[in-house]
C-alpha positions as a Python dict, from the first residue, in 0.01 Angstrom:
ca = {
    (1, 'M'): (0, 0, 0),
    (2, 'Q'): (291, 226, 78),
    (3, 'P'): (430, 218, -283),
    (4, 'W'): (91, 325, -425),
    (5, 'R'): (67, 607, -174),
    (6, 'D'): (415, 726, -267),
    (7, 'L'): (326, 709, -637),
    (8, 'I'): (12, 916, -582),
    (9, 'V'): (211, 1175, -391),
    (10, 'I'): (471, 1195, -670),
    (11, 'V'): (201, 1234, -937),
    (12, 'L'): (24, 1506, -740),
    (13, 'F'): (355, 1687, -700),
    (14, 'L'): (456, 1662, -1065),
    (15, 'C'): (122, 1765, -1218),
    (16, 'P'): (147, 2134, -1119),
    (17, 'V'): (509, 2138, -1233),
    (18, 'L'): (413, 1998, -1573),
    (19, 'V'): (125, 2243, -1606),
    (20, 'V'): (349, 2535, -1518),
    (21, 'G'): (608, 2414, -1767),
    (22, 'I'): (352, 2383, -2046),
    (23, 'E'): (206, 2725, -1967),
    (24, 'G'): (557, 2870, -1973),
    (25, 'E'): (626, 2721, -2315),
    (26, 'V'): (292, 2848, -2447),
    (27, 'Q'): (363, 3198, -2312),
    (28, 'T'): (712, 3197, -2464),
    (29, 'A'): (571, 3093, -2802),
    (30, 'A'): (308, 3368, -2778),
    (31, 'N'): (573, 3627, -2692),
    (32, 'D'): (789, 3515, -2985),
    (33, 'A'): (490, 3537, -3220),
    (34, 'A'): (406, 3884, -3090),
    (35, 'K'): (765, 4001, -3141),
    (36, 'S'): (769, 3857, -3493),
    (37, 'S'): (437, 4026, -3574),
    (38, 'A'): (561, 4358, -3433),
    (39, 'T'): (880, 4333, -3638),
    (40, 'A'): (684, 4263, -3956),
    (41, 'A'): (447, 4554, -3885),
    (42, 'S'): (741, 4785, -3817),
    (43, 'A'): (907, 4687, -4145),
    (44, 'D'): (580, 4745, -4331),
    (45, 'Q'): (537, 5089, -4173),
    (46, 'R'): (890, 5185, -4274),
    (47, 'A'): (826, 5069, -4629),
    (48, 'R'): (509, 5284, -4642),
    (49, 'F'): (693, 5591, -4516),
    (50, 'T'): (997, 5555, -4742),
    (51, 'G'): (1003, 5805, -5029),
    (52, 'T'): (1007, 6173, -5118),
    (53, 'Y'): (728, 6419, -5042),
    (54, 'R'): (700, 6764, -5202),
    (55, 'Y'): (536, 7071, -5057),
    (56, 'A'): (172, 7101, -5163),
    (57, 'G'): (39, 7346, -4906),
    (58, 'S'): (-231, 7602, -4966),
    (59, 'A'): (-233, 7977, -4924),
    (60, 'Q'): (-431, 7922, -4604),
    (61, 'E'): (-148, 7715, -4457),
    (62, 'E'): (109, 7981, -4541),
    (63, 'E'): (-113, 8252, -4394),
    (64, 'A'): (-157, 8046, -4075),
    (65, 'R'): (222, 8014, -4045),
    (66, 'S'): (263, 8390, -4087),
    (67, 'K'): (1, 8460, -3819),
    (68, 'A'): (168, 8210, -3584),
    (69, 'I'): (496, 8402, -3621),
    (70, 'D'): (321, 8734, -3554),
    (71, 'H'): (159, 8584, -3244),
    (72, 'A'): (498, 8462, -3119),
    (73, 'V'): (658, 8808, -3130),
    (74, 'E'): (360, 9027, -3046),
    (75, 'G'): (468, 9065, -2684),
    (76, 'L'): (818, 9190, -2769),
    (77, 'S'): (922, 9551, -2777),
    (78, 'F'): (892, 9751, -3097),
    (79, 'I'): (1272, 9762, -3124),
    (80, 'T'): (1326, 9384, -3111),
    (81, 'R'): (1003, 9264, -3273),
    (82, 'S'): (1111, 9310, -3636),
    (83, 'T'): (1447, 9135, -3583),
    (84, 'A'): (1285, 8848, -3394),
    (85, 'R'): (1023, 8803, -3665),
    (86, 'S'): (1290, 8783, -3936),
    (87, 'R'): (1483, 8519, -3741),
    (88, 'V'): (1175, 8309, -3670),
    (89, 'S'): (1071, 8333, -4036),
    (90, 'A'): (1413, 8206, -4142),
    (91, 'T'): (1403, 7925, -3886),
    (92, 'T'): (1058, 7814, -4000),
    (93, 'Q'): (1121, 7851, -4372),
    (94, 'I'): (898, 7619, -4576),
    (95, 'L'): (1117, 7353, -4735),
    (96, 'G'): (1033, 7219, -5079),
    (97, 'S'): (1063, 6850, -4997),
    (98, 'Y'): (1147, 6582, -4742),
    (99, 'S'): (1284, 6235, -4818),
    (100, 'F'): (1268, 5945, -4572),
    (101, 'S'): (1469, 5624, -4557),
    (102, 'F'): (1559, 5374, -4288),
    (103, 'E'): (1872, 5186, -4191),
    (104, 'S'): (1907, 4927, -3916),
    (105, 'G'): (1763, 5102, -3611),
    (106, 'K'): (1802, 5447, -3766),
    (107, 'I'): (1583, 5712, -3926),
    (108, 'C'): (1726, 5916, -4216),
    (109, 'V'): (1546, 6237, -4313),
    (110, 'R'): (1673, 6449, -4604),
    (111, 'P'): (1517, 6795, -4618),
    (112, 'Q'): (1568, 7011, -4924),
    (113, 'S'): (1857, 7258, -4877),
    (114, 'R'): (1938, 7121, -4530),
    (115, 'P'): (2188, 6868, -4392),
    (116, 'E'): (2069, 6509, -4357),
    (117, 'M'): (1908, 6423, -4022),
    (118, 'I'): (2017, 6080, -3893),
    (119, 'S'): (1961, 5932, -3548),
    (120, 'G'): (1832, 5619, -3373),
    (121, 'D'): (1461, 5541, -3410),
    (122, 'K'): (1398, 5511, -3036),
    (123, 'G'): (1498, 5859, -2926),
    (124, 'E'): (1875, 5817, -2909),
    (125, 'P'): (2030, 6168, -2919),
    (126, 'A'): (2252, 6279, -3208),
    (127, 'D'): (2431, 6602, -3292),
    (128, 'Y'): (2288, 6815, -3572),
    (129, 'V'): (2461, 7119, -3718),
    (130, 'Y'): (2309, 7365, -3964),
    (131, 'N'): (2446, 7704, -4060),
    (132, 'G'): (2704, 7682, -3784),
    (133, 'K'): (2445, 7625, -3510),
    (134, 'R'): (2452, 7301, -3311),
    (135, 'S'): (2151, 7125, -3165),
    (136, 'T'): (2064, 6784, -3021),
    (137, 'L'): (1832, 6575, -3238),
    (138, 'T'): (1610, 6287, -3129),
    (139, 'Q'): (1370, 6091, -3352),
    (140, 'V'): (1099, 5839, -3270),
    (141, 'F'): (894, 5630, -3516),
    (142, 'E'): (555, 5510, -3391),
    (143, 'G'): (270, 5393, -3612),
    (144, 'D'): (228, 5637, -3900),
    (145, 'Q'): (419, 5918, -3729),
    (146, 'I'): (781, 6029, -3702),
    (147, 'T'): (852, 6281, -3427),
    (148, 'Q'): (1169, 6490, -3437),
    (149, 'V'): (1286, 6711, -3150),
    (150, 'F'): (1568, 6965, -3181),
    (151, 'V'): (1702, 7124, -2862),
    (152, 'S'): (1957, 7407, -2861),
    (153, 'D'): (2057, 7705, -2649),
    (154, 'D'): (1800, 7914, -2839),
    (155, 'G'): (1501, 7689, -2772),
    (156, 'R'): (1318, 7377, -2884),
    (157, 'R'): (1157, 7268, -3211),
    (158, 'E'): (933, 6966, -3261),
    (159, 'N'): (838, 6826, -3603),
    (160, 'E'): (557, 6573, -3627),
    (161, 'F'): (536, 6396, -3964),
    (162, 'T'): (208, 6206, -4000),
    (163, 'L'): (136, 5989, -4306),
    (164, 'S'): (-219, 5949, -4437),
    (165, 'K'): (-382, 5606, -4455),
    (166, 'D'): (-331, 5585, -4831),
    (167, 'G'): (35, 5684, -4798),
    (168, 'Q'): (0, 5983, -5030),
    (169, 'V'): (-19, 6288, -4801),
    (170, 'L'): (232, 6384, -4535),
    (171, 'T'): (129, 6641, -4273),
    (172, 'L'): (405, 6828, -4092),
    (173, 'K'): (309, 6993, -3763),
    (174, 'V'): (573, 7233, -3630),
    (175, 'A'): (596, 7361, -3272),
    (176, 'L'): (876, 7610, -3197),
    (177, 'S'): (934, 7751, -2849),
    (178, 'S'): (1196, 7979, -2698),
    (179, 'A'): (1241, 8187, -2385),
    (180, 'R'): (1296, 8482, -2618),
    (181, 'L'): (948, 8452, -2771),
    (182, 'S'): (627, 8562, -2605),
    (183, 'N'): (434, 8262, -2745),
    (184, 'P'): (518, 7930, -2918),
    (185, 'V'): (501, 7911, -3298),
    (186, 'V'): (261, 7633, -3404),
    (187, 'Y'): (147, 7558, -3760),
    (188, 'S'): (96, 7271, -4007),
    (189, 'L'): (206, 7211, -4366),
    (190, 'S'): (99, 6957, -4630),
    (191, 'Y'): (327, 6750, -4853),
    (192, 'K'): (238, 6498, -5123),
    (193, 'R'): (426, 6189, -5231),
    (194, 'A'): (644, 6263, -5532),
    (195, 'D'): (703, 5910, -5662),
    (196, 'Y'): (341, 5844, -5773),
    (197, 'R'): (306, 5550, -5536),
    (198, 'Q'): (-39, 5402, -5488),
    (199, 'S'): (-161, 5233, -5171),
    (200, 'G'): (65, 4939, -5257),
    (201, 'S'): (441, 4961, -5303),
    (202, 'Y'): (457, 4999, -5679),
    (203, 'P'): (492, 5324, -5873),
    (204, 'V'): (211, 5431, -6099),
    (205, 'V'): (296, 5403, -6467),
    (206, 'P'): (148, 5702, -6652),
    (207, 'A'): (-102, 5626, -6926),
    (208, 'K'): (11, 5703, -7278),
    (209, 'R'): (-142, 5878, -7573),
    (210, 'E'): (-58, 5885, -7938),
    (211, 'I'): (-1, 6199, -8142),
    (212, 'S'): (16, 6154, -8514),
    (213, 'F'): (142, 6406, -8763),
    (214, 'A'): (255, 6407, -9125),
    (215, 'L'): (605, 6478, -9249),
    (216, 'A'): (643, 6613, -9601),
    (217, 'S'): (947, 6541, -9813),
    (218, 'R'): (1039, 6536, -10177),
    (219, 'Q'): (951, 6168, -10193),
    (220, 'G'): (599, 6229, -10055),
    (221, 'R'): (421, 6225, -9725),
    (222, 'S'): (469, 5971, -9445),
    (223, 'R'): (263, 5934, -9127),
    (224, 'Q'): (457, 5933, -8798),
    (225, 'V'): (323, 5831, -8456),
    (226, 'L'): (471, 5973, -8136),
    (227, 'V'): (379, 5801, -7808),
    (228, 'L'): (393, 6027, -7500),
    (229, 'P'): (287, 5999, -7135),
    (230, 'V'): (-34, 6184, -7057),
    (231, 'C'): (150, 6422, -6826),
    (232, 'S'): (394, 6533, -7097),
    (233, 'N'): (367, 6876, -7253),
    (234, 'L'): (453, 6903, -7620),
    (235, 'S'): (469, 7223, -7818),
    (236, 'L'): (482, 7199, -8196),
    (237, 'R'): (565, 7509, -8399),
    (238, 'T'): (499, 7537, -8769),
    (239, 'N'): (655, 7805, -8985),
}
C-alpha cells in the first residue's frame, strides 16, 4: 500500500510542475509570435513611409504660419520685434521637400537645402549642425508618425510627420518655443508623395497617348506616330 501512496504523492507533486512548464512554453511561443508580428508591422510601416514628399500646401497654410509668427513676437518691444520676426521666419522657412529612408535602427530624413538628419529610431540623441548652429536631435517612429525634437541654447523645435492612410499625403506639424518669444510658434504644412506610389508599393505608370502628324518630303508624305505619357507637354511650332 505504501508504494501506491508514494506514487500518488509523486504524481500530485509533478502535475502542477508539468502544467506550469507547459504554460511557460505556451507563453514563450506567444511572446515570440508577438515580437515577430511587431517586427513585420514595423518593417511594413517603414516601407510605407519611405520616399520623397514635395510641398503642396495652400495659401491658407502659409497665412496660418505667418500669423503664428506674428503671435509669437507680439509681446516683444517695438525695437526687437522686427528682428525676432525675421529670425523666426528664417528658422521656420517652408522647405520644398522631405525624403525618408531607414537603416538598421536608424531614421534618415533628407530635407531640401538642409543637412541630412540621422539618429536612432527610439529617441537616441545625435548632434545636428546647420548654418554653424549646433543642436541635439532625437527621432521616434511610432505607427504612421515620425517625431523629431531639436534642442539648442535658443530653444526647442518639434516636427511631427504624419502619413495618411493611403500613404500619399504627409502632414508636418511644427511647434517652436523659446524663452525669447512671447508665445510658441505652431502651424501645419501639407506635402504629397512625389514618386506616384499608390496604396501598394509599386509606382504608378502614366497612361500614354498617341499623337500623329505628317512629315512632307520630296519623296511624298509619311505618317509618324509619337507616343507620349499623358503628363507630358509638347509644343509643336509650324513656320
